Coordinates of N, CA and C in Angstrom, one line a residue:
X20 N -77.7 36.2 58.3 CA -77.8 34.8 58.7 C -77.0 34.6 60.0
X21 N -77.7 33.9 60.8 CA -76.8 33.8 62.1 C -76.5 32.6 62.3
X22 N -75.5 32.5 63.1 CA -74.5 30.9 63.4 C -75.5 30.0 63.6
X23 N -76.3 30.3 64.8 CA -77.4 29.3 65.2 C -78.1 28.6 63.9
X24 N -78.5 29.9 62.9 CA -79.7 29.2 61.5 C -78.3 27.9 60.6
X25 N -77.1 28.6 60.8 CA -76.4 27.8 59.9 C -76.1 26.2 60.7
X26 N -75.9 26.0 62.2 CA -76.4 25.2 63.0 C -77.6 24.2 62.8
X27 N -78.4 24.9 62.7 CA -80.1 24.2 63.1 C -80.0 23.5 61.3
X28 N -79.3 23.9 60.5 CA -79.2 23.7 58.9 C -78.5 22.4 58.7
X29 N -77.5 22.8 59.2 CA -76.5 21.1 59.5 C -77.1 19.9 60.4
X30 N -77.8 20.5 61.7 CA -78.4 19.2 62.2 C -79.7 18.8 61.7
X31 N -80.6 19.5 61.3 CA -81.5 19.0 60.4 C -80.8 18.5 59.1
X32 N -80.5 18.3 58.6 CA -79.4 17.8 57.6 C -79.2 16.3 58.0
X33 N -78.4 16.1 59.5 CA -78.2 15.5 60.0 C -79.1 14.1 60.3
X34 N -79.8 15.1 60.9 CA -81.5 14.1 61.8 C -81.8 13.6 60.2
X35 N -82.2 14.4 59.0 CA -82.7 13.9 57.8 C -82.2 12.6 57.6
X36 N -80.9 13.0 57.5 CA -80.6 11.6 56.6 C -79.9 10.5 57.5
X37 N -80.2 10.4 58.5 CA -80.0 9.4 59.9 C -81.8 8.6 60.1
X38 N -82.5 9.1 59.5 CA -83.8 8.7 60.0 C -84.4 8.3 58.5
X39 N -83.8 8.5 57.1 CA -83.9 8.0 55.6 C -83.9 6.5 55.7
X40 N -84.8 6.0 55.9 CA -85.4 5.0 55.6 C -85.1 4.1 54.3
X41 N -84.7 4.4 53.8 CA -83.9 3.6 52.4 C -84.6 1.3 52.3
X42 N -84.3 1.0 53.3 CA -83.9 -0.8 53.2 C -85.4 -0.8 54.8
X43 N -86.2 -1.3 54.5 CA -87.3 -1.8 56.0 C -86.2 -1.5 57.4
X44 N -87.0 -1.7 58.3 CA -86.4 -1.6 59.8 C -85.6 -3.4 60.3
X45 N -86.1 -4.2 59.5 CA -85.8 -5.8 59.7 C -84.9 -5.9 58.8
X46 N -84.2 -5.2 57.8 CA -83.1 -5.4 57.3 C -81.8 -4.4 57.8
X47 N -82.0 -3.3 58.9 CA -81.0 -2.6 58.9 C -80.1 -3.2 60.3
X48 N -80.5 -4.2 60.7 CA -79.2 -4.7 61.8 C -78.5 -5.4 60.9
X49 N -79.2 -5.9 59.9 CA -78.0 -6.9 58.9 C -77.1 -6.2 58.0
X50 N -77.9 -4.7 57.7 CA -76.6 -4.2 56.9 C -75.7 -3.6 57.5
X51 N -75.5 -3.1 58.9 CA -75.0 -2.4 60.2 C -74.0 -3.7 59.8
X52 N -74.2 -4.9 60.0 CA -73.3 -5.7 60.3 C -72.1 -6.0 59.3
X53 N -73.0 -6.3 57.7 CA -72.5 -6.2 56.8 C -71.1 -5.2 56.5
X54 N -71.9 -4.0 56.8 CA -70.8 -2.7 56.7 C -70.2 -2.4 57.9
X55 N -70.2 -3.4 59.2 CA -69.1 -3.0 60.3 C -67.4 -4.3 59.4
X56 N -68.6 -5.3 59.1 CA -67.3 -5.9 58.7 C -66.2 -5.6 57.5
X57 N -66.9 -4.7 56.6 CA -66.0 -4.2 55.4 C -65.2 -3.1 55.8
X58 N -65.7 -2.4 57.0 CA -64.9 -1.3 57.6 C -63.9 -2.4 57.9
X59 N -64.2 -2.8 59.3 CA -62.8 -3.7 60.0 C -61.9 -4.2 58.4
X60 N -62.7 -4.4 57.3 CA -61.8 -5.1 56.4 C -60.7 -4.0 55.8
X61 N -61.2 -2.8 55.8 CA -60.7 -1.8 54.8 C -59.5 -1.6 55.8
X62 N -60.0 -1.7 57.5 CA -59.1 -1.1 58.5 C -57.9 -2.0 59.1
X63 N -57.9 -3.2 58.9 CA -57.5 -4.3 59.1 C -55.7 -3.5 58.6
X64 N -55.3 -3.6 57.4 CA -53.5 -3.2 56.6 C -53.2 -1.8 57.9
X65 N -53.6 -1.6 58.7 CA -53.5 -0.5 59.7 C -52.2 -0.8 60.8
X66 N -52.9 -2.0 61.4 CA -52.6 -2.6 62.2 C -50.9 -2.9 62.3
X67 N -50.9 -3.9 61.2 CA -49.1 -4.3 61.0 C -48.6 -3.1 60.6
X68 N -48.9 -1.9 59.8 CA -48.1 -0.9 59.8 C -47.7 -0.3 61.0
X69 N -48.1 -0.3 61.8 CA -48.0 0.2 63.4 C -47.6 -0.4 63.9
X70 N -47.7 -1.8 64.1 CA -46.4 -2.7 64.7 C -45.4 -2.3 64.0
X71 N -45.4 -2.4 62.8 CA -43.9 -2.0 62.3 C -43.2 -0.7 62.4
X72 N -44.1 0.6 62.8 CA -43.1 1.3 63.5 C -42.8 1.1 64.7
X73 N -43.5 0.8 65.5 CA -42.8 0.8 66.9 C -42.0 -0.2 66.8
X74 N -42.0 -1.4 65.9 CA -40.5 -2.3 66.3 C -39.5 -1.6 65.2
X75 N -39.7 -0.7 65.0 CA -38.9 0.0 64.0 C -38.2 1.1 65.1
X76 N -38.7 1.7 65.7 CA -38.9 2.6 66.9 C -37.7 1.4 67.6
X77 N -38.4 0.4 68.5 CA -38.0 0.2 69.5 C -35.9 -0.3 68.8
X78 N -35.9 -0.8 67.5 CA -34.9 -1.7 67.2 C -34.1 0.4 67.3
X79 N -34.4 1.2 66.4 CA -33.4 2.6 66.8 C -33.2 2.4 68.2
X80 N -34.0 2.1 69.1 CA -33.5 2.8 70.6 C -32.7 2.1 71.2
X81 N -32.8 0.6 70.6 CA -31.5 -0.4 71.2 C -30.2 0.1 70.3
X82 N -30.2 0.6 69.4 CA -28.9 1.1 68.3 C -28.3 2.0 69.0
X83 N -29.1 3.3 69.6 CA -28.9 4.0 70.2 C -28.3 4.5 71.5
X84 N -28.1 3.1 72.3 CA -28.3 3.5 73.7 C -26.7 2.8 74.0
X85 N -26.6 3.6 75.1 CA -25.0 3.9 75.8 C -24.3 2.5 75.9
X86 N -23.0 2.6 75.3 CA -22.1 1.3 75.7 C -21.7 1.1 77.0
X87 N -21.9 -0.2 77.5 CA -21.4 0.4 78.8 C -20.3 -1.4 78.9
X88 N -19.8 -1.4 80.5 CA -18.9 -1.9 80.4 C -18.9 -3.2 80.2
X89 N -20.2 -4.3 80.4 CA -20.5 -5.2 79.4 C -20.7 -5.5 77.4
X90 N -20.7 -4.5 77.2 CA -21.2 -4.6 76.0 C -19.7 -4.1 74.9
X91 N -18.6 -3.5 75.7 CA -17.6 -3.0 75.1 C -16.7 -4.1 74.5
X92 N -16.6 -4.4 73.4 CA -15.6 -5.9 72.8 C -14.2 -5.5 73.2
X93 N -13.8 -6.7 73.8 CA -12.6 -6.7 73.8 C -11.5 -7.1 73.1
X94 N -10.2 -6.8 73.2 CA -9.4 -7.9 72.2 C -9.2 -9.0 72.8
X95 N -9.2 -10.1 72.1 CA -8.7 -11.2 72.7 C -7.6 -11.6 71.7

């Protein structure tokens, strides 16, 4: 068996079930739509985790960074 036959196996595979007809042609922009929006829903809790590392990120790099002669407390 050569690479190409196992190739030509996966994209016909591919082409098959991309062109599966399952729901008429006048219902498949509505379920495209249906299921872009439950993606965005599933993908949505993504978002604020990632803000929260980078302000997690950014709040270390202010902890981090050099005292300098403003910032040094004095006694008073």
């Amino acid at each position: 068996m050569k690479i190409t036959d196992t190739v030509d196996q996966h994209v016909s595979w591919y082409v098959w079930f991309t062109e599966l007809s399952i729901v008429p042609d006048e219902y498949r922009y509505v379920l495209r739509l249906i299921s872009w929006f439950f993606i965005t829903l599933a993908l949505t809790p993504i978002v604020p985790i990632i803000l929260l590392v980078i302000y997690d990120f950014a709040l270390w790099l202010c902890q981090h960074r050099p005292k300098t002669a403003d910032r040094i407390p004095t006694a008073s």
